[in-house]
Amino acid sequence: MGGTPFGKSLGDLGGPGRERARRRGQGQLEAQVLAALHHSPGPATAAWVQQRLGGDLAYTTVMTILSRLHTKQAVTRERSGRSYVWTPAADEAGLAALRMRRVLDGEPDRDAVLTSFVSALSAHDEQLLRTLLDRASADDGPPPGEDGAADPDAPGHRDPSDLTHGG
């Protein structure tokens, strides 16, 4: 996995003969740390991550980012001597889903957020979502009704197409 840094190249921002890191946002740092962990051959130390990011970040900054990612359940950690080794908690798709759930959990009107999200999907994404929802429903066991079909007149029943039509 080599020593290729995952950050952008550093400019000479600190005056003659001195290189200093450009200021990066927390989200960008978290993404770079996660990318480094995804490229590690196994659990990685903070020092390993720091080295892969080009060494421009202080060790304490890397530890802070890893701790924040741990709080967000994006990474796991395990004791190794007096320190920790870190592992991504999920692949990139899983992490994106975690971020989406966090955003949804932070909104008071979940129905409005989901309705807006679904109504903005492309036709392909809408069909994929329908397929996934159908598959998830099938995994939950047979729905109520003699023939295994959901009762459209049952209280609380919503047709999946309601989501795309603002219902």
Short mmCIF file of N, CA and C in Angstrom, two decimals:
data_model
loop_
_atom_site.label_atom_id
_atom_site.label_comp_id
_atom_site.label_asym_id
_atom_site.label_seq_id
_atom_site.Cartn_x
_atom_site.Cartn_y
_atom_site.Cartn_z
N MET A 1 0.80 -1.16 0.00
CA MET A 1 0.00 0.00 0.00
C MET A 1 0.86 1.24 0.00
N GLY A 2 2.17 1.08 0.11
CA GLY A 2 3.11 2.16 -0.16
C GLY A 2 2.97 3.35 0.73
N GLY A 3 3.75 4.37 0.39
CA GLY A 3 3.75 5.58 1.20
C GLY A 3 3.10 6.75 0.52
N THR A 4 2.22 6.48 -0.45
CA THR A 4 1.56 7.57 -1.15
C THR A 4 0.61 8.28 -0.20
N PRO A 5 0.79 9.58 -0.01
CA PRO A 5 -0.11 10.31 0.88
C PRO A 5 -1.52 10.38 0.31
N PHE A 6 -2.52 10.39 1.20
CA PHE A 6 -3.90 10.50 0.78
C PHE A 6 -4.36 11.94 0.73
N GLY A 7 -3.58 12.86 1.27
CA GLY A 7 -3.93 14.29 1.25
C GLY A 7 -3.44 14.91 -0.03
N LYS A 8 -3.78 16.15 -0.24
CA LYS A 8 -3.29 16.87 -1.41
C LYS A 8 -1.86 17.31 -1.15
N SER A 9 -1.15 17.63 -2.22
CA SER A 9 0.23 18.07 -2.03
C SER A 9 0.24 19.38 -1.26
N LEU A 10 1.27 19.56 -0.50
CA LEU A 10 1.36 20.74 0.35
C LEU A 10 2.09 21.86 -0.38
N GLY A 11 1.59 23.03 -0.19
CA GLY A 11 2.27 24.19 -0.76
C GLY A 11 3.22 24.78 0.25
N ASP A 12 4.09 25.64 -0.18
CA ASP A 12 5.01 26.29 0.73
C ASP A 12 4.32 27.51 1.29
N LEU A 13 3.52 27.27 2.35
CA LEU A 13 2.71 28.34 2.90
C LEU A 13 3.33 28.97 4.14
N GLY A 14 4.44 28.44 4.60
CA GLY A 14 5.00 28.92 5.85
C GLY A 14 6.23 29.78 5.69
N GLY A 15 6.46 30.30 4.53
CA GLY A 15 7.64 31.13 4.32
C GLY A 15 8.76 30.31 3.71
N PRO A 16 9.89 30.94 3.46
CA PRO A 16 11.00 30.25 2.79
C PRO A 16 11.50 29.07 3.62
N GLY A 17 11.64 27.93 2.93
CA GLY A 17 12.21 26.75 3.57
C GLY A 17 11.29 26.03 4.53
N ARG A 18 10.05 26.47 4.67
CA ARG A 18 9.13 25.82 5.61
C ARG A 18 7.86 25.41 4.87
N GLU A 19 7.45 24.14 5.06
CA GLU A 19 6.19 23.68 4.51
C GLU A 19 5.21 23.54 5.66
N ARG A 20 4.02 24.05 5.47
CA ARG A 20 2.98 23.87 6.48
C ARG A 20 1.71 23.41 5.79
N ALA A 21 0.93 22.68 6.52
CA ALA A 21 -0.31 22.15 5.95
C ALA A 21 -1.30 23.27 5.67
N ARG A 22 -1.98 23.16 4.54
CA ARG A 22 -3.10 24.06 4.30
C ARG A 22 -4.22 23.69 5.25
N ARG A 23 -4.99 24.66 5.63
CA ARG A 23 -6.11 24.41 6.55
C ARG A 23 -7.15 23.57 5.83
N ARG A 24 -7.50 22.44 6.42
CA ARG A 24 -8.52 21.56 5.85
C ARG A 24 -9.69 21.49 6.81
N GLY A 25 -10.88 21.35 6.26
CA GLY A 25 -12.07 21.22 7.08
C GLY A 25 -12.12 19.86 7.75
N GLN A 26 -12.88 19.78 8.84
CA GLN A 26 -13.01 18.54 9.59
C GLN A 26 -13.53 17.41 8.71
N GLY A 27 -14.52 17.70 7.88
CA GLY A 27 -15.07 16.67 7.00
C GLY A 27 -14.04 16.14 6.03
N GLN A 28 -13.20 17.02 5.51
CA GLN A 28 -12.16 16.60 4.58
C GLN A 28 -11.12 15.73 5.30
N LEU A 29 -10.75 16.12 6.51
CA LEU A 29 -9.80 15.32 7.29
C LEU A 29 -10.38 13.96 7.61
N GLU A 30 -11.64 13.93 8.01
CA GLU A 30 -12.27 12.65 8.32
C GLU A 30 -12.27 11.74 7.09
N ALA A 31 -12.59 12.30 5.94
CA ALA A 31 -12.60 11.51 4.70
C ALA A 31 -11.22 10.98 4.38
N GLN A 32 -10.18 11.80 4.58
CA GLN A 32 -8.82 11.36 4.29
C GLN A 32 -8.38 10.27 5.27
N VAL A 33 -8.73 10.41 6.53
CA VAL A 33 -8.38 9.40 7.53
C VAL A 33 -9.09 8.09 7.19
N LEU A 34 -10.37 8.17 6.85
CA LEU A 34 -11.11 6.96 6.48
C LEU A 34 -10.52 6.30 5.23
N ALA A 35 -10.14 7.12 4.26
CA ALA A 35 -9.53 6.57 3.04
C ALA A 35 -8.24 5.84 3.38
N ALA A 36 -7.44 6.42 4.25
CA ALA A 36 -6.19 5.76 4.67
C ALA A 36 -6.50 4.42 5.34
N LEU A 37 -7.48 4.41 6.24
CA LEU A 37 -7.83 3.17 6.93
C LEU A 37 -8.35 2.12 5.96
N HIS A 38 -9.11 2.55 4.96
CA HIS A 38 -9.62 1.60 3.96
C HIS A 38 -8.49 0.98 3.14
N HIS A 39 -7.38 1.69 3.02
CA HIS A 39 -6.25 1.17 2.26
C HIS A 39 -5.25 0.41 3.13
N SER A 40 -5.48 0.35 4.42
CA SER A 40 -4.54 -0.36 5.29
C SER A 40 -4.75 -1.86 5.16
N PRO A 41 -3.69 -2.63 5.32
CA PRO A 41 -3.81 -4.08 5.20
C PRO A 41 -4.51 -4.72 6.40
N GLY A 42 -4.77 -3.97 7.43
CA GLY A 42 -5.43 -4.46 8.63
C GLY A 42 -5.60 -3.30 9.59
N PRO A 43 -5.87 -3.59 10.86
CA PRO A 43 -5.99 -2.50 11.84
C PRO A 43 -4.73 -1.63 11.82
N ALA A 44 -4.92 -0.32 11.91
CA ALA A 44 -3.80 0.62 11.77
C ALA A 44 -3.67 1.50 13.00
N THR A 45 -2.47 1.89 13.28
CA THR A 45 -2.21 2.83 14.38
C THR A 45 -2.40 4.25 13.88
N ALA A 46 -2.54 5.17 14.82
CA ALA A 46 -2.66 6.59 14.45
C ALA A 46 -1.38 7.05 13.75
N ALA A 47 -0.23 6.54 14.18
CA ALA A 47 1.04 6.92 13.54
C ALA A 47 1.06 6.45 12.08
N TRP A 48 0.53 5.27 11.82
CA TRP A 48 0.48 4.76 10.44
C TRP A 48 -0.40 5.67 9.60
N VAL A 49 -1.58 6.05 10.14
CA VAL A 49 -2.48 6.95 9.43
C VAL A 49 -1.79 8.29 9.18
N GLN A 50 -1.13 8.82 10.20
CA GLN A 50 -0.44 10.10 10.08
C GLN A 50 0.58 10.04 8.94
N GLN A 51 1.35 8.96 8.89
CA GLN A 51 2.36 8.82 7.85
C GLN A 51 1.70 8.76 6.47
N ARG A 52 0.59 8.04 6.33
CA ARG A 52 -0.08 7.92 5.04
C ARG A 52 -0.69 9.24 4.58
N LEU A 53 -0.99 10.13 5.52
CA LEU A 53 -1.56 11.42 5.16
C LEU A 53 -0.47 12.43 4.81
N GLY A 54 0.74 11.99 4.73
CA GLY A 54 1.83 12.85 4.30
C GLY A 54 2.61 13.46 5.45
N GLY A 55 2.25 13.16 6.67
CA GLY A 55 3.01 13.65 7.81
C GLY A 55 2.81 15.11 8.13
N ASP A 56 1.92 15.81 7.43
CA ASP A 56 1.74 17.24 7.68
C ASP A 56 0.83 17.50 8.88
N LEU A 57 0.13 16.49 9.33
CA LEU A 57 -0.76 16.66 10.48
C LEU A 57 -0.07 16.23 11.76
N ALA A 58 -0.35 16.93 12.84
CA ALA A 58 0.17 16.53 14.14
C ALA A 58 -0.47 15.21 14.54
N TYR A 59 0.27 14.41 15.27
CA TYR A 59 -0.23 13.13 15.77
C TYR A 59 -1.52 13.36 16.57
N THR A 60 -1.55 14.42 17.39
CA THR A 60 -2.73 14.70 18.20
C THR A 60 -3.94 15.02 17.34
N THR A 61 -3.72 15.66 16.19
CA THR A 61 -4.83 15.95 15.27
C THR A 61 -5.39 14.66 14.70
N VAL A 62 -4.51 13.74 14.31
CA VAL A 62 -4.95 12.45 13.79
C VAL A 62 -5.74 11.70 14.87
N MET A 63 -5.26 11.74 16.11
CA MET A 63 -5.96 11.07 17.21
C MET A 63 -7.34 11.71 17.43
N THR A 64 -7.41 13.01 17.34
CA THR A 64 -8.69 13.69 17.51
C THR A 64 -9.68 13.26 16.43
N ILE A 65 -9.22 13.22 15.19
CA ILE A 65 -10.09 12.81 14.09
C ILE A 65 -10.53 11.36 14.28
N LEU A 66 -9.60 10.48 14.64
CA LEU A 66 -9.96 9.08 14.87
C LEU A 66 -10.97 8.95 16.01
N SER A 67 -10.79 9.72 17.06
CA SER A 67 -11.73 9.68 18.19
C SER A 67 -13.11 10.17 17.77
N ARG A 68 -13.16 11.22 16.96
CA ARG A 68 -14.45 11.71 16.47
C ARG A 68 -15.12 10.67 15.59
N LEU A 69 -14.35 10.03 14.73
CA LEU A 69 -14.90 8.98 13.88
C LEU A 69 -15.40 7.80 14.72
N HIS A 70 -14.71 7.51 15.81
CA HIS A 70 -15.14 6.45 16.72
C HIS A 70 -16.47 6.82 17.38
N THR A 71 -16.60 8.07 17.81
CA THR A 71 -17.85 8.54 18.41
C THR A 71 -19.00 8.44 17.40
N LYS A 72 -18.71 8.67 16.13
CA LYS A 72 -19.72 8.59 15.07
C LYS A 72 -19.94 7.16 14.60
N GLN A 73 -19.24 6.21 15.21
CA GLN A 73 -19.32 4.79 14.87
C GLN A 73 -18.86 4.50 13.45
N ALA A 74 -17.99 5.34 12.93
CA ALA A 74 -17.44 5.13 11.59
C ALA A 74 -16.19 4.27 11.63
N VAL A 75 -15.54 4.18 12.79
CA VAL A 75 -14.37 3.32 12.98
C VAL A 75 -14.52 2.57 14.30
N THR A 76 -13.82 1.46 14.38
CA THR A 76 -13.73 0.73 15.64
C THR A 76 -12.29 0.79 16.10
N ARG A 77 -12.08 0.56 17.39
CA ARG A 77 -10.72 0.56 17.90
C ARG A 77 -10.56 -0.60 18.86
N GLU A 78 -9.31 -1.03 18.96
CA GLU A 78 -8.97 -2.14 19.85
C GLU A 78 -7.64 -1.82 20.51
N ARG A 79 -7.55 -2.12 21.78
CA ARG A 79 -6.30 -1.88 22.51
C ARG A 79 -5.18 -2.72 21.92
N SER A 80 -4.04 -2.09 21.79
CA SER A 80 -2.82 -2.77 21.36
C SER A 80 -1.69 -2.17 22.20
N GLY A 81 -1.37 -2.81 23.29
CA GLY A 81 -0.39 -2.24 24.22
C GLY A 81 -1.01 -1.05 24.92
N ARG A 82 -0.31 0.08 24.85
CA ARG A 82 -0.82 1.29 25.51
C ARG A 82 -1.62 2.18 24.57
N SER A 83 -1.74 1.78 23.31
CA SER A 83 -2.47 2.60 22.36
C SER A 83 -3.58 1.77 21.71
N TYR A 84 -4.16 2.30 20.65
CA TYR A 84 -5.23 1.64 19.92
C TYR A 84 -4.80 1.37 18.49
N VAL A 85 -5.44 0.36 17.91
CA VAL A 85 -5.40 0.18 16.46
C VAL A 85 -6.82 0.40 15.98
N TRP A 86 -6.93 0.98 14.79
CA TRP A 86 -8.20 1.46 14.26
C TRP A 86 -8.57 0.73 12.98
N THR A 87 -9.88 0.50 12.80
CA THR A 87 -10.40 -0.19 11.63
C THR A 87 -11.67 0.52 11.18
N PRO A 88 -11.89 0.69 9.87
CA PRO A 88 -13.16 1.27 9.43
C PRO A 88 -14.31 0.34 9.83
N ALA A 89 -15.41 0.92 10.28
CA ALA A 89 -16.55 0.12 10.75
C ALA A 89 -17.36 -0.44 9.58
N ALA A 90 -17.27 0.17 8.42
CA ALA A 90 -18.05 -0.27 7.27
C ALA A 90 -17.33 0.16 6.01
N ASP A 91 -17.80 -0.38 4.89
CA ASP A 91 -17.25 0.08 3.62
C ASP A 91 -17.79 1.48 3.34
N GLU A 92 -17.38 2.06 2.23
CA GLU A 92 -17.77 3.43 1.93
C GLU A 92 -19.28 3.58 1.76
N ALA A 93 -19.94 2.58 1.18
CA ALA A 93 -21.40 2.64 1.04
C ALA A 93 -22.06 2.61 2.42
N GLY A 94 -21.56 1.80 3.30
CA GLY A 94 -22.11 1.72 4.65
C GLY A 94 -21.92 3.02 5.41
N LEU A 95 -20.78 3.66 5.22
CA LEU A 95 -20.53 4.94 5.88
C LEU A 95 -21.45 6.02 5.33
N ALA A 96 -21.69 6.01 4.02
CA ALA A 96 -22.62 6.98 3.43
C ALA A 96 -24.02 6.76 3.99
N ALA A 97 -24.42 5.51 4.13
CA ALA A 97 -25.74 5.20 4.69
C ALA A 97 -25.83 5.67 6.14
N LEU A 98 -24.75 5.50 6.89
CA LEU A 98 -24.72 5.97 8.28
C LEU A 98 -24.91 7.49 8.34
N ARG A 99 -24.23 8.22 7.44
CA ARG A 99 -24.38 9.67 7.40
C ARG A 99 -25.82 10.06 7.05
N MET A 100 -26.43 9.34 6.11
CA MET A 100 -27.80 9.63 5.72
C MET A 100 -28.76 9.39 6.89
N ARG A 101 -28.55 8.30 7.62
CA ARG A 101 -29.41 8.03 8.78
C ARG A 101 -29.24 9.10 9.84
N ARG A 102 -28.01 9.56 10.05
CA ARG A 102 -27.78 10.62 11.05
C ARG A 102 -28.49 11.90 10.68
N VAL A 103 -28.45 12.26 9.40
CA VAL A 103 -29.14 13.46 8.95
C VAL A 103 -30.65 13.29 9.17
N LEU A 104 -31.18 12.15 8.78
CA LEU A 104 -32.60 11.89 8.95
C LEU A 104 -32.99 11.91 10.42
N ASP A 105 -32.17 11.33 11.28
CA ASP A 105 -32.46 11.31 12.71
C ASP A 105 -32.45 12.70 13.32
N GLY A 106 -31.74 13.63 12.70
CA GLY A 106 -31.66 14.99 13.22
C GLY A 106 -32.79 15.90 12.76
N GLU A 107 -33.67 15.39 11.93
CA GLU A 107 -34.76 16.21 11.39
C GLU A 107 -36.06 15.90 12.13
N PRO A 108 -36.80 16.94 12.51
CA PRO A 108 -38.05 16.71 13.25
C PRO A 108 -39.18 16.14 12.40
N ASP A 109 -39.20 16.44 11.09
CA ASP A 109 -40.28 15.96 10.22
C ASP A 109 -39.70 14.94 9.23
N ARG A 110 -39.54 13.72 9.71
CA ARG A 110 -38.96 12.65 8.90
C ARG A 110 -39.79 12.40 7.63
N ASP A 111 -41.12 12.45 7.75
CA ASP A 111 -41.98 12.21 6.59
C ASP A 111 -41.68 13.20 5.47
N ALA A 112 -41.55 14.48 5.83
CA ALA A 112 -41.29 15.51 4.82
C ALA A 112 -39.91 15.30 4.18
N VAL A 113 -38.92 14.95 5.00
CA VAL A 113 -37.58 14.73 4.47
C VAL A 113 -37.57 13.55 3.52
N LEU A 114 -38.16 12.44 3.93
CA LEU A 114 -38.19 11.25 3.06
C LEU A 114 -38.99 11.51 1.79
N THR A 115 -40.12 12.21 1.92
CA THR A 115 -40.93 12.53 0.75
C THR A 115 -40.14 13.38 -0.24
N SER A 116 -39.44 14.37 0.27
CA SER A 116 -38.64 15.24 -0.59
C SER A 116 -37.51 14.45 -1.24
N PHE A 117 -36.87 13.59 -0.47
CA PHE A 117 -35.77 12.77 -0.99
C PHE A 117 -36.27 11.86 -2.11
N VAL A 118 -37.35 11.14 -1.85
CA VAL A 118 -37.85 10.17 -2.82
C VAL A 118 -38.36 10.86 -4.08
N SER A 119 -39.00 12.01 -3.92
CA SER A 119 -39.54 12.70 -5.09
C SER A 119 -38.44 13.25 -6.00
N ALA A 120 -37.23 13.37 -5.48
CA ALA A 120 -36.12 13.89 -6.29
C ALA A 120 -35.27 12.77 -6.91
N LEU A 121 -35.63 11.52 -6.66
CA LEU A 121 -34.84 10.41 -7.21
C LEU A 121 -35.02 10.30 -8.73
N SER A 122 -33.98 9.82 -9.37
CA SER A 122 -34.10 9.52 -10.80
C SER A 122 -34.99 8.28 -10.95
N ALA A 123 -35.48 8.04 -12.15
CA ALA A 123 -36.34 6.88 -12.40
C ALA A 123 -35.59 5.58 -12.04
N HIS A 124 -34.31 5.51 -12.37
CA HIS A 124 -33.53 4.32 -12.06
C HIS A 124 -33.39 4.12 -10.55
N ASP A 125 -33.06 5.21 -9.83
CA ASP A 125 -32.91 5.11 -8.38
C ASP A 125 -34.24 4.78 -7.70
N GLU A 126 -35.34 5.34 -8.23
CA GLU A 126 -36.66 5.05 -7.68
C GLU A 126 -36.97 3.55 -7.83
N GLN A 127 -36.69 3.00 -9.01
CA GLN A 127 -36.95 1.57 -9.23
C GLN A 127 -36.06 0.73 -8.32
N LEU A 128 -34.82 1.11 -8.16
CA LEU A 128 -33.92 0.38 -7.27
C LEU A 128 -34.44 0.41 -5.83
N LEU A 129 -34.90 1.57 -5.39
CA LEU A 129 -35.45 1.69 -4.04
C LEU A 129 -36.69 0.82 -3.88
N ARG A 130 -37.57 0.81 -4.89
CA ARG A 130 -38.75 -0.05 -4.83
C ARG A 130 -38.35 -1.52 -4.70
N THR A 131 -37.38 -1.93 -5.49
CA THR A 131 -36.90 -3.31 -5.45
C THR A 131 -36.35 -3.65 -4.07
N LEU A 132 -35.56 -2.75 -3.51
CA LEU A 132 -34.98 -2.99 -2.18
C LEU A 132 -36.05 -3.04 -1.10
N LEU A 133 -37.04 -2.15 -1.19
CA LEU A 133 -38.13 -2.17 -0.22
C LEU A 133 -38.96 -3.44 -0.34
N ASP A 134 -39.22 -3.88 -1.57
CA ASP A 134 -39.96 -5.13 -1.77
C ASP A 134 -39.18 -6.30 -1.17
N ARG A 135 -37.89 -6.32 -1.41
CA ARG A 135 -37.04 -7.39 -0.89
C ARG A 135 -37.04 -7.38 0.65
N ALA A 136 -36.97 -6.18 1.24
CA ALA A 136 -36.98 -6.07 2.69
C ALA A 136 -38.32 -6.53 3.26
N SER A 137 -39.42 -6.20 2.58
CA SER A 137 -40.75 -6.63 3.02
C SER A 137 -40.86 -8.15 2.95
N ALA A 138 -40.33 -8.74 1.90
CA ALA A 138 -40.37 -10.20 1.76
C ALA A 138 -39.57 -10.87 2.87
N ASP A 139 -38.48 -10.24 3.29
CA ASP A 139 -37.65 -10.81 4.36
C ASP A 139 -38.34 -10.74 5.72
N ASP A 140 -39.33 -9.84 5.86
CA ASP A 140 -40.04 -9.69 7.14
C ASP A 140 -41.10 -10.76 7.34
N GLY A 141 -41.33 -11.61 6.36
CA GLY A 141 -42.36 -12.64 6.47
C GLY A 141 -43.59 -12.26 5.69
N PRO A 142 -44.54 -13.18 5.62
CA PRO A 142 -45.73 -12.90 4.82
C PRO A 142 -46.57 -11.80 5.43
N PRO A 143 -47.01 -10.86 4.59
CA PRO A 143 -47.87 -9.79 5.09
C PRO A 143 -49.25 -10.33 5.43
N PRO A 144 -50.05 -9.54 6.17
CA PRO A 144 -51.39 -9.98 6.53
C PRO A 144 -52.25 -10.22 5.31
N GLY A 145 -53.22 -11.10 5.43
CA GLY A 145 -54.15 -11.39 4.34
C GLY A 145 -54.05 -12.85 3.96
N GLU A 146 -55.14 -13.41 3.49
CA GLU A 146 -55.18 -14.83 3.17
C GLU A 146 -54.24 -15.19 2.04
N ASP A 147 -54.14 -14.35 1.02
CA ASP A 147 -53.32 -14.68 -0.13
C ASP A 147 -51.89 -14.17 0.01
N GLY A 148 -51.53 -13.65 1.19
CA GLY A 148 -50.18 -13.16 1.41
C GLY A 148 -49.99 -11.73 0.97
N ALA A 149 -51.04 -11.12 0.38
CA ALA A 149 -50.92 -9.74 -0.08
C ALA A 149 -51.32 -8.80 1.05
N ALA A 150 -50.72 -7.64 1.07
CA ALA A 150 -51.07 -6.64 2.07
C ALA A 150 -52.49 -6.17 1.83
N ASP A 151 -53.22 -5.91 2.90
CA ASP A 151 -54.59 -5.42 2.81
C ASP A 151 -54.55 -3.91 2.57
N PRO A 152 -54.92 -3.44 1.36
CA PRO A 152 -54.83 -2.01 1.07
C PRO A 152 -55.78 -1.17 1.92
N ASP A 153 -56.79 -1.80 2.53
CA ASP A 153 -57.73 -1.06 3.36
C ASP A 153 -57.35 -1.08 4.83
N ALA A 154 -56.25 -1.76 5.16
CA ALA A 154 -55.83 -1.85 6.56
C ALA A 154 -55.36 -0.48 7.05
N PRO A 155 -55.64 -0.17 8.33
CA PRO A 155 -55.17 1.11 8.86
C PRO A 155 -53.66 1.21 8.76
N GLY A 156 -53.18 2.37 8.35
CA GLY A 156 -51.74 2.59 8.27
C GLY A 156 -51.10 2.08 7.00
N HIS A 157 -51.87 1.39 6.13
CA HIS A 157 -51.28 0.90 4.88
C HIS A 157 -51.00 2.07 3.96
N ARG A 158 -49.80 2.06 3.39
CA ARG A 158 -49.42 3.10 2.42
C ARG A 158 -48.88 2.42 1.20
N ASP A 159 -49.39 2.78 0.09
CA ASP A 159 -48.89 2.26 -1.17
C ASP A 159 -47.51 2.87 -1.40
N PRO A 160 -46.50 2.06 -1.83
CA PRO A 160 -45.16 2.61 -2.03
C PRO A 160 -45.13 3.80 -2.99
N SER A 161 -46.07 3.85 -3.94
CA SER A 161 -46.07 4.97 -4.88
C SER A 161 -46.47 6.28 -4.20
N ASP A 162 -47.09 6.18 -3.00
CA ASP A 162 -47.44 7.40 -2.27
C ASP A 162 -46.21 8.25 -1.98
N LEU A 163 -45.07 7.59 -1.74
CA LEU A 163 -43.85 8.31 -1.39
C LEU A 163 -43.39 9.23 -2.51
N THR A 164 -43.60 8.78 -3.74
CA THR A 164 -43.11 9.60 -4.86
C THR A 164 -44.14 10.64 -5.30
N HIS A 165 -45.32 10.56 -4.77
CA HIS A 165 -46.36 11.51 -5.14
C HIS A 165 -46.78 12.40 -4.01
N GLY A 166 -45.87 12.55 -3.02
CA GLY A 166 -46.11 13.48 -1.93
C GLY A 166 -47.13 13.00 -0.92
N GLY A 167 -47.53 11.69 -0.94
CA GLY A 167 -48.57 11.19 -0.05
C GLY A 167 -48.05 10.58 1.13
#
